[in-house]
Amino acid sequence: MPRESKELRTLFEPAIVALGYELVGVELLRAKTTILRIYIDGPEGIGVDDCQAVSHQVSGILEVEDPIRGQYSLEVSSPGLDRPLYQASDFDRFAGHEVTLRLLAPVGGQRKFKGVLGGLRDGQVVVEMDEEELVVSLEEIDQARLVPDYSSHRVEGA
């Protein structure tokens, strides 16, 4: 997963917040096709109508500002149970939750880690793993996601 596009976040966030949503993250993925992916959340969760409203608003901004060269697809969705973490505030907000991290460069010979998020300490992300503690800067993190907790979600009909 690519890192968040801070420039596009700055462009879209005021309009998304004005609609009553939280902008979780903005990704611009360039491969065979370019995808602009926007994650939003709300107090009651996110439905199709919410995604459609944000997509309509963002499309208008994209037409006026034209920040992306060439063709692209716009995707608007909820962050899901494995919510990505982008902002420093996310790492404090979800302290105590289990997370997975993928680092840009190996630490102790590995790039992938899983543990309990300890929040931020002196601007560094803290992850507690068994008997060890990983402390890294936000800039060292390629990807961070919550580990879904299925025990707190009931499946209908079960």
CSV table of C-alpha atoms in Angstrom, one decimal:
chain,number,residue,atom,x,y,z
A,1,MET,CA,0.0,0.0,0.0
A,2,PRO,CA,1.4,3.4,-0.9
A,3,ARG,CA,1.8,6.1,1.6
A,4,GLU,CA,-0.9,8.7,1.9
A,5,SER,CA,-0.9,11.6,-0.6
A,6,LYS,CA,-0.7,14.6,1.7
A,7,GLU,CA,-1.2,17.1,-1.1
A,8,LEU,CA,-4.5,15.4,-2.2
A,9,ARG,CA,-5.6,15.1,1.5
A,10,THR,CA,-5.1,18.9,1.9
A,11,LEU,CA,-7.2,19.5,-1.3
A,12,PHE,CA,-10.1,17.2,-0.4
A,13,GLU,CA,-10.3,17.3,3.4
A,14,PRO,CA,-12.2,20.6,3.9
A,15,ALA,CA,-15.0,19.5,1.5
A,16,ILE,CA,-15.3,16.0,3.0
A,17,VAL,CA,-15.4,17.4,6.6
A,18,ALA,CA,-18.0,19.9,5.5
A,19,LEU,CA,-20.2,16.9,4.4
A,20,GLY,CA,-19.9,15.5,7.9
A,21,TYR,CA,-17.3,12.8,7.3
A,22,GLU,CA,-13.9,12.1,8.6
A,23,LEU,CA,-11.2,11.8,5.9
A,24,VAL,CA,-9.2,8.7,7.0
A,25,GLY,CA,-6.7,8.7,4.1
A,26,VAL,CA,-6.0,9.3,0.4
A,27,GLU,CA,-3.9,7.0,-1.8
A,28,LEU,CA,-2.8,7.5,-5.3
A,29,LEU,CA,-1.8,4.1,-6.8
A,30,ARG,CA,0.0,4.1,-10.1
A,31,ALA,CA,0.4,0.8,-11.9
A,32,LYS,CA,-1.2,-0.3,-15.2
A,33,THR,CA,-4.1,1.9,-14.3
A,34,THR,CA,-4.1,4.8,-11.9
A,35,ILE,CA,-6.5,4.6,-8.9
A,36,LEU,CA,-7.3,7.5,-6.5
A,37,ARG,CA,-8.6,5.8,-3.3
A,38,ILE,CA,-10.2,7.8,-0.6
A,39,TYR,CA,-11.1,6.3,2.8
A,40,ILE,CA,-13.9,8.0,4.8
A,41,ASP,CA,-15.6,7.3,8.1
A,42,GLY,CA,-18.6,8.6,10.0
A,43,PRO,CA,-20.1,8.3,13.5
A,44,GLU,CA,-22.6,5.7,12.2
A,45,GLY,CA,-20.2,4.0,9.8
A,46,ILE,CA,-20.3,4.4,6.0
A,47,GLY,CA,-22.8,3.2,3.5
A,48,VAL,CA,-23.1,3.4,-0.3
A,49,ASP,CA,-24.9,6.7,-0.2
A,50,ASP,CA,-22.1,8.2,1.9
A,51,CYS,CA,-19.5,7.1,-0.6
A,52,GLN,CA,-21.6,8.4,-3.5
A,53,ALA,CA,-21.9,11.9,-1.9
A,54,VAL,CA,-18.2,12.1,-1.3
A,55,SER,CA,-17.4,10.8,-4.8
A,56,HIS,CA,-19.6,13.5,-6.3
A,57,GLN,CA,-18.0,16.3,-4.2
A,58,VAL,CA,-14.4,15.1,-4.9
A,59,SER,CA,-15.2,14.7,-8.6
A,60,GLY,CA,-16.1,18.4,-8.8
A,61,ILE,CA,-12.9,19.3,-7.0
A,62,LEU,CA,-10.9,17.1,-9.4
A,63,GLU,CA,-12.5,18.8,-12.5
A,64,VAL,CA,-11.7,22.3,-11.2
A,65,GLU,CA,-8.2,21.6,-9.8
A,66,ASP,CA,-7.0,18.9,-12.2
A,67,PRO,CA,-4.2,17.6,-9.8
A,68,ILE,CA,-3.8,14.2,-11.5
A,69,ARG,CA,-2.4,13.7,-15.0
A,70,GLY,CA,-3.9,11.2,-17.3
A,71,GLN,CA,-6.8,8.8,-16.7
A,72,TYR,CA,-7.6,7.4,-13.3
A,73,SER,CA,-10.4,5.7,-11.4
A,74,LEU,CA,-11.8,7.2,-8.2
A,75,GLU,CA,-12.7,4.9,-5.4
A,76,VAL,CA,-14.4,6.0,-2.2
A,77,SER,CA,-14.9,3.5,0.6
A,78,SER,CA,-15.0,2.9,4.4
A,79,PRO,CA,-11.6,2.1,6.0
A,80,GLY,CA,-12.9,-1.4,6.9
A,81,LEU,CA,-12.1,-3.4,10.0
A,82,ASP,CA,-8.4,-3.4,9.0
A,83,ARG,CA,-8.4,0.4,9.0
A,84,PRO,CA,-5.2,1.9,7.7
A,85,LEU,CA,-3.4,4.4,10.0
A,86,TYR,CA,-1.9,7.5,8.4
A,87,GLN,CA,-1.8,10.5,10.7
A,88,ALA,CA,0.2,10.8,14.0
A,89,SER,CA,-3.2,11.2,15.7
A,90,ASP,CA,-4.3,7.8,14.4
A,91,PHE,CA,-1.5,6.2,16.4
A,92,ASP,CA,-2.6,7.8,19.6
A,93,ARG,CA,-6.3,7.3,18.9
A,94,PHE,CA,-6.0,3.5,18.4
A,95,ALA,CA,-3.4,2.9,21.2
A,96,GLY,CA,-4.2,-0.4,22.9
A,97,HIS,CA,-5.4,-2.0,19.6
A,98,GLU,CA,-3.5,-4.7,17.7
A,99,VAL,CA,-1.7,-3.5,14.6
A,100,THR,CA,0.5,-4.7,11.8
A,101,LEU,CA,3.3,-2.5,10.5
A,102,ARG,CA,5.4,-2.8,7.4
A,103,LEU,CA,8.6,-0.6,7.5
A,104,LEU,CA,10.4,0.9,4.6
A,105,ALA,CA,13.7,-0.6,5.7
A,106,PRO,CA,14.4,-3.6,7.9
A,107,VAL,CA,14.9,-3.4,11.7
A,108,GLY,CA,16.7,-6.3,13.2
A,109,GLY,CA,16.4,-8.1,9.8
A,110,GLN,CA,12.7,-7.8,9.4
A,111,ARG,CA,10.2,-5.3,7.9
A,112,LYS,CA,6.9,-6.7,9.1
A,113,PHE,CA,5.7,-6.5,12.7
A,114,LYS,CA,2.6,-7.3,14.7
A,115,GLY,CA,1.8,-6.1,18.2
A,116,VAL,CA,-0.2,-3.9,20.4
A,117,LEU,CA,0.0,-0.2,19.5
A,118,GLY,CA,1.4,1.8,22.4
A,119,GLY,CA,0.6,5.2,20.8
A,120,LEU,CA,3.2,7.9,20.3
A,121,ARG,CA,6.1,8.6,22.6
A,122,ASP,CA,8.2,11.7,21.9
A,123,GLY,CA,6.8,11.6,18.3
A,124,GLN,CA,7.8,8.0,17.8
A,125,VAL,CA,5.3,5.1,17.2
A,126,VAL,CA,5.5,2.4,19.9
A,127,VAL,CA,4.4,-1.2,19.3
A,128,GLU,CA,4.6,-3.8,22.1
A,129,MET,CA,5.4,-7.3,20.9
A,130,ASP,CA,5.6,-10.1,23.5
A,131,GLU,CA,8.7,-9.1,25.5
A,132,GLU,CA,10.0,-6.5,23.0
A,133,GLU,CA,9.1,-3.0,22.1
A,134,LEU,CA,9.5,-1.5,18.7
A,135,VAL,CA,9.9,2.3,18.5
A,136,VAL,CA,10.0,3.9,15.0
A,137,SER,CA,9.3,7.2,13.5
A,138,LEU,CA,6.3,7.8,11.2
A,139,GLU,CA,8.6,8.3,8.3
A,140,GLU,CA,10.0,4.8,8.7
A,141,ILE,CA,6.5,3.2,8.3
A,142,ASP,CA,5.4,2.1,4.8
A,143,GLN,CA,2.1,0.7,6.0
A,144,ALA,CA,0.2,0.5,9.3
A,145,ARG,CA,-3.2,-1.2,9.8
A,146,LEU,CA,-5.4,-2.3,12.6
A,147,VAL,CA,-5.8,-6.1,13.0
A,148,PRO,CA,-9.5,-6.8,12.8
A,149,ASP,CA,-11.2,-7.9,16.1
A,150,TYR,CA,-13.9,-10.3,14.9
A,151,SER,CA,-14.9,-11.1,18.5
A,152,SER,CA,-16.7,-7.8,18.9
A,153,HIS,CA,-18.7,-8.1,15.7
A,154,ARG,CA,-21.8,-10.3,15.6
A,155,VAL,CA,-22.7,-12.0,12.3
A,156,GLU,CA,-26.5,-11.9,11.6
A,157,GLY,CA,-28.0,-15.3,11.5
A,158,ALA,CA,-25.2,-16.9,13.5
